[in-house]
Amino acid sequence: FFESIGRGTCGGPACVASAGEASSLFAKDPVMAADPSTPQKRPILDLIWQQTFSAAHRVHSAHLTAEDNNHLYGKCNNPHFHGHNYTVVVVVRGPVDPVTGMVMDLNDLKGWLHFVVDQLDHKNINLEVPEFLDGWLPATTENIAVWIWQQLQQAMGPQGHLLHRLQLWETNRICVEYSGRHAKL
């Protein structure tokens, strides 16, 4: 999983893990207790949420020949599709708000992720998600993860900058992790 989880306390699908130096609790800080708007060091934490969804796909590239697709993708190139029970793990990173005591409202994060995942859940990704129609963008785990990141960041609006990392588990053995970076080609 993530290296930070070992430093935090996890329960259920949500986890908060420390991502920075240890610091005193706000309640023990007399300045903070008197005036929460006073600038000071605030602990930075990772808020982690996971959600599952089921979807079908075919890994196929319109840029390759049928023979090349079959050779590269094997049984995942089956024209009759196949399905997975995916798990998406989202990490937002930010300072703990001195007033709310949270990195962000967990209900907001759950709502945004549900909105995005609902576009994939019990769907055929190749036939029902416009970006993956006709194989111009192959429905690989990598491309699905980037698509989820882009949709989630947009749904989060001004809080989208807190999106730090995303994992997409296709099975219990294969996972991709994305952090919004792009290679320079």
mmCIF file of C-alpha atoms in Angstrom:
data_model
loop_
_atom_site.group_PDB
_atom_site.id
_atom_site.type_symbol
_atom_site.label_atom_id
_atom_site.label_comp_id
_atom_site.label_asym_id
_atom_site.label_seq_id
_atom_site.Cartn_x
_atom_site.Cartn_y
_atom_site.Cartn_z
ATOM 1 C CA PHE A 1 0.000 0.000 0.000
ATOM 2 C CA PHE A 2 1.371 3.478 0.703
ATOM 3 C CA GLU A 3 4.470 3.972 2.785
ATOM 4 C CA SER A 4 2.645 6.478 4.980
ATOM 5 C CA ILE A 5 0.004 4.040 6.173
ATOM 6 C CA GLY A 6 2.416 2.424 8.600
ATOM 7 C CA ARG A 7 2.648 5.765 10.441
ATOM 8 C CA GLY A 8 -1.081 6.318 10.742
ATOM 9 C CA THR A 9 -4.139 4.729 12.223
ATOM 10 C CA CYS A 10 -6.458 3.072 9.739
ATOM 11 C CA GLY A 11 -9.939 1.721 10.066
ATOM 12 C CA GLY A 12 -12.444 0.854 7.375
ATOM 13 C CA PRO A 13 -11.961 2.376 3.952
ATOM 14 C CA ALA A 14 -10.606 5.679 5.276
ATOM 15 C CA CYS A 15 -7.211 6.332 6.782
ATOM 16 C CA VAL A 16 -5.360 9.388 7.980
ATOM 17 C CA ALA A 17 -1.600 9.089 7.999
ATOM 18 C CA SER A 18 0.972 11.676 9.028
ATOM 19 C CA ALA A 19 2.922 13.001 6.058
ATOM 20 C CA GLY A 20 5.196 15.387 7.891
ATOM 21 C CA GLU A 21 6.867 16.178 11.193
ATOM 22 C CA ALA A 22 5.137 15.426 14.445
ATOM 23 C CA SER A 23 3.676 18.540 16.037
ATOM 24 C CA SER A 24 1.745 19.414 19.156
ATOM 25 C CA LEU A 25 -1.987 19.067 19.195
ATOM 26 C CA PHE A 26 -3.878 22.307 18.681
ATOM 27 C CA ALA A 27 -5.564 22.029 22.061
ATOM 28 C CA LYS A 28 -2.153 22.087 23.769
ATOM 29 C CA ASP A 29 -1.050 25.195 21.881
ATOM 30 C CA PRO A 30 -2.179 28.259 23.902
ATOM 31 C CA VAL A 31 -1.895 30.559 20.858
ATOM 32 C CA MET A 32 -3.986 28.181 18.748
ATOM 33 C CA ALA A 33 -6.579 27.749 21.480
ATOM 34 C CA ALA A 34 -6.928 31.518 21.794
ATOM 35 C CA ASP A 35 -6.959 32.386 18.082
ATOM 36 C CA PRO A 36 -7.161 29.656 15.392
ATOM 37 C CA SER A 37 -6.418 32.193 12.625
ATOM 38 C CA THR A 38 -2.898 32.807 13.984
ATOM 39 C CA PRO A 39 -0.287 31.618 11.454
ATOM 40 C CA GLN A 40 1.765 28.699 12.696
ATOM 41 C CA LYS A 41 3.119 25.353 11.618
ATOM 42 C CA ARG A 42 0.232 23.030 10.873
ATOM 43 C CA PRO A 43 0.691 19.290 10.487
ATOM 44 C CA ILE A 44 0.339 17.968 6.946
ATOM 45 C CA LEU A 45 -1.542 14.686 6.701
ATOM 46 C CA ASP A 46 -2.654 12.266 4.013
ATOM 47 C CA LEU A 47 -6.373 11.478 4.021
ATOM 48 C CA ILE A 48 -6.927 8.156 2.270
ATOM 49 C CA TRP A 49 -10.238 6.813 0.993
ATOM 50 C CA GLN A 50 -10.961 3.740 -1.083
ATOM 51 C CA GLN A 51 -13.954 2.644 -3.083
ATOM 52 C CA THR A 52 -14.722 -0.379 -5.227
ATOM 53 C CA PHE A 53 -16.526 -0.683 -8.527
ATOM 54 C CA SER A 54 -17.144 -3.349 -11.147
ATOM 55 C CA ALA A 55 -16.655 -2.749 -14.852
ATOM 56 C CA ALA A 56 -16.001 -4.547 -18.108
ATOM 57 C CA HIS A 57 -13.422 -3.603 -20.707
ATOM 58 C CA ARG A 58 -11.373 -4.827 -23.609
ATOM 59 C CA VAL A 59 -7.755 -3.794 -23.860
ATOM 60 C CA HIS A 60 -7.442 -2.848 -27.516
ATOM 61 C CA SER A 61 -5.640 -0.101 -29.391
ATOM 62 C CA ALA A 62 -7.027 1.301 -32.635
ATOM 63 C CA HIS A 63 -3.424 2.198 -33.465
ATOM 64 C CA LEU A 64 -2.342 -1.460 -33.713
ATOM 65 C CA THR A 65 -3.249 -4.287 -36.066
ATOM 66 C CA ALA A 66 -5.499 -7.101 -34.867
ATOM 67 C CA GLU A 67 -2.454 -9.376 -34.748
ATOM 68 C CA ASP A 68 -0.420 -6.847 -32.741
ATOM 69 C CA ASN A 69 -3.311 -6.288 -30.315
ATOM 70 C CA ASN A 70 -3.704 -10.016 -29.769
ATOM 71 C CA HIS A 71 0.043 -10.496 -29.284
ATOM 72 C CA LEU A 72 0.414 -7.534 -26.888
ATOM 73 C CA TYR A 73 -2.785 -7.850 -24.831
ATOM 74 C CA GLY A 74 -3.500 -11.610 -25.096
ATOM 75 C CA LYS A 75 -6.777 -12.707 -23.523
ATOM 76 C CA CYS A 76 -7.428 -9.119 -22.348
ATOM 77 C CA ASN A 77 -8.036 -8.309 -26.040
ATOM 78 C CA ASN A 78 -11.068 -10.625 -26.174
ATOM 79 C CA PRO A 79 -13.655 -8.916 -28.430
ATOM 80 C CA HIS A 80 -16.391 -10.090 -26.019
ATOM 81 C CA PHE A 81 -14.823 -8.095 -23.154
ATOM 82 C CA HIS A 82 -14.026 -9.191 -19.604
ATOM 83 C CA GLY A 83 -14.623 -7.655 -16.187
ATOM 84 C CA HIS A 84 -12.922 -6.720 -12.946
ATOM 85 C CA ASN A 85 -13.822 -5.685 -9.443
ATOM 86 C CA TYR A 86 -11.617 -2.601 -9.206
ATOM 87 C CA THR A 87 -10.532 -0.791 -6.060
ATOM 88 C CA VAL A 88 -9.584 2.862 -6.332
ATOM 89 C CA VAL A 89 -7.568 4.387 -3.479
ATOM 90 C CA VAL A 90 -7.391 8.175 -3.320
ATOM 91 C CA VAL A 91 -4.951 10.202 -1.224
ATOM 92 C CA VAL A 92 -5.454 13.878 -0.546
ATOM 93 C CA ARG A 93 -2.660 15.716 1.252
ATOM 94 C CA GLY A 94 -2.961 18.950 3.111
ATOM 95 C CA PRO A 95 -2.661 20.856 6.359
ATOM 96 C CA VAL A 96 -5.074 20.131 9.167
ATOM 97 C CA ASP A 97 -7.537 22.995 9.402
ATOM 98 C CA PRO A 98 -7.240 24.447 12.920
ATOM 99 C CA VAL A 99 -10.980 25.089 13.147
ATOM 100 C CA THR A 100 -12.397 21.819 11.761
ATOM 101 C CA GLY A 101 -9.463 19.566 12.667
ATOM 102 C CA MET A 102 -9.639 17.977 9.198
ATOM 103 C CA VAL A 103 -7.611 18.004 5.983
ATOM 104 C CA MET A 104 -10.948 18.170 4.149
ATOM 105 C CA ASP A 105 -14.524 17.155 4.726
ATOM 106 C CA LEU A 106 -14.547 13.375 4.188
ATOM 107 C CA ASN A 107 -18.167 13.562 3.009
ATOM 108 C CA ASP A 108 -17.074 15.863 0.183
ATOM 109 C CA LEU A 109 -14.285 13.477 -0.852
ATOM 110 C CA LYS A 110 -16.652 10.485 -0.747
ATOM 111 C CA GLY A 111 -19.213 12.390 -2.811
ATOM 112 C CA TRP A 112 -16.719 13.451 -5.477
ATOM 113 C CA LEU A 113 -15.268 9.959 -5.769
ATOM 114 C CA HIS A 114 -18.734 8.398 -5.921
ATOM 115 C CA PHE A 115 -19.671 10.818 -8.712
ATOM 116 C CA VAL A 116 -16.612 9.761 -10.736
ATOM 117 C CA VAL A 117 -16.794 6.033 -10.011
ATOM 118 C CA ASP A 118 -20.514 5.971 -10.797
ATOM 119 C CA GLN A 119 -19.566 6.752 -14.419
ATOM 120 C CA LEU A 120 -17.654 3.424 -14.509
ATOM 121 C CA ASP A 121 -19.542 1.152 -12.115
ATOM 122 C CA HIS A 122 -21.333 -1.729 -13.860
ATOM 123 C CA LYS A 123 -20.459 -0.226 -17.223
ATOM 124 C CA ASN A 124 -18.578 -1.425 -20.277
ATOM 125 C CA ILE A 125 -15.758 1.116 -20.321
ATOM 126 C CA ASN A 126 -15.093 0.669 -24.054
ATOM 127 C CA LEU A 127 -18.731 1.267 -24.977
ATOM 128 C CA GLU A 128 -20.018 3.666 -22.312
ATOM 129 C CA VAL A 129 -17.150 6.014 -21.446
ATOM 130 C CA PRO A 130 -16.622 8.444 -24.353
ATOM 131 C CA GLU A 131 -12.848 8.763 -23.945
ATOM 132 C CA PHE A 132 -12.421 5.008 -24.486
ATOM 133 C CA LEU A 133 -14.772 4.539 -27.457
ATOM 134 C CA ASP A 134 -13.316 2.814 -30.516
ATOM 135 C CA GLY A 135 -9.981 2.011 -28.854
ATOM 136 C CA TRP A 136 -8.353 5.371 -29.603
ATOM 137 C CA LEU A 137 -7.434 5.425 -25.930
ATOM 138 C CA PRO A 138 -6.859 1.792 -24.879
ATOM 139 C CA ALA A 139 -8.818 0.896 -21.715
ATOM 140 C CA THR A 140 -5.725 -0.188 -19.782
ATOM 141 C CA THR A 141 -5.550 0.103 -16.014
ATOM 142 C CA GLU A 142 -3.042 2.924 -16.516
ATOM 143 C CA ASN A 143 -5.371 4.962 -18.740
ATOM 144 C CA ILE A 144 -8.395 4.300 -16.529
ATOM 145 C CA ALA A 145 -6.417 5.551 -13.498
ATOM 146 C CA VAL A 146 -5.433 8.766 -15.304
ATOM 147 C CA TRP A 147 -9.063 9.227 -16.412
ATOM 148 C CA ILE A 148 -10.268 8.836 -12.802
ATOM 149 C CA TRP A 149 -7.631 11.358 -11.631
ATOM 150 C CA GLN A 150 -8.679 13.933 -14.230
ATOM 151 C CA GLN A 151 -12.393 13.510 -13.506
ATOM 152 C CA LEU A 152 -11.856 13.610 -9.743
ATOM 153 C CA GLN A 153 -9.608 16.668 -9.845
ATOM 154 C CA GLN A 154 -12.214 18.482 -11.925
ATOM 155 C CA ALA A 155 -15.038 17.414 -9.579
ATOM 156 C CA MET A 156 -13.055 18.661 -6.555
ATOM 157 C CA GLY A 157 -12.882 22.180 -8.009
ATOM 158 C CA PRO A 158 -10.754 24.513 -5.865
ATOM 159 C CA GLN A 159 -9.756 21.626 -3.586
ATOM 160 C CA GLY A 160 -8.396 19.636 -6.547
ATOM 161 C CA HIS A 161 -4.857 20.748 -5.689
ATOM 162 C CA LEU A 162 -5.052 18.545 -2.571
ATOM 163 C CA LEU A 163 -5.298 15.396 -4.720
ATOM 164 C CA HIS A 164 -1.924 13.774 -4.103
ATOM 165 C CA ARG A 165 -1.985 10.184 -5.271
ATOM 166 C CA LEU A 166 -4.323 7.582 -6.716
ATOM 167 C CA GLN A 167 -4.037 3.814 -6.906
ATOM 168 C CA LEU A 168 -6.218 1.642 -9.110
ATOM 169 C CA TRP A 169 -6.238 -2.053 -8.285
ATOM 170 C CA GLU A 170 -7.488 -4.149 -11.207
ATOM 171 C CA THR A 171 -7.054 -7.388 -9.250
ATOM 172 C CA ASN A 172 -5.472 -8.199 -5.912
ATOM 173 C CA ARG A 173 -2.187 -8.688 -7.801
ATOM 174 C CA ILE A 174 -1.947 -5.684 -10.138
ATOM 175 C CA CYS A 175 -2.193 -2.026 -9.370
ATOM 176 C CA VAL A 176 -1.105 1.258 -10.910
ATOM 177 C CA GLU A 177 -0.353 4.420 -8.992
ATOM 178 C CA TYR A 178 -0.640 7.935 -10.408
ATOM 179 C CA SER A 179 0.274 11.294 -8.917
ATOM 180 C CA GLY A 180 -0.634 13.673 -11.719
ATOM 181 C CA ARG A 181 2.804 13.813 -13.290
ATOM 182 C CA HIS A 182 3.487 13.690 -17.028
ATOM 183 C CA ALA A 183 6.624 12.637 -18.872
ATOM 184 C CA LYS A 184 8.271 15.089 -21.211
ATOM 185 C CA LEU A 185 8.421 13.479 -24.631
#
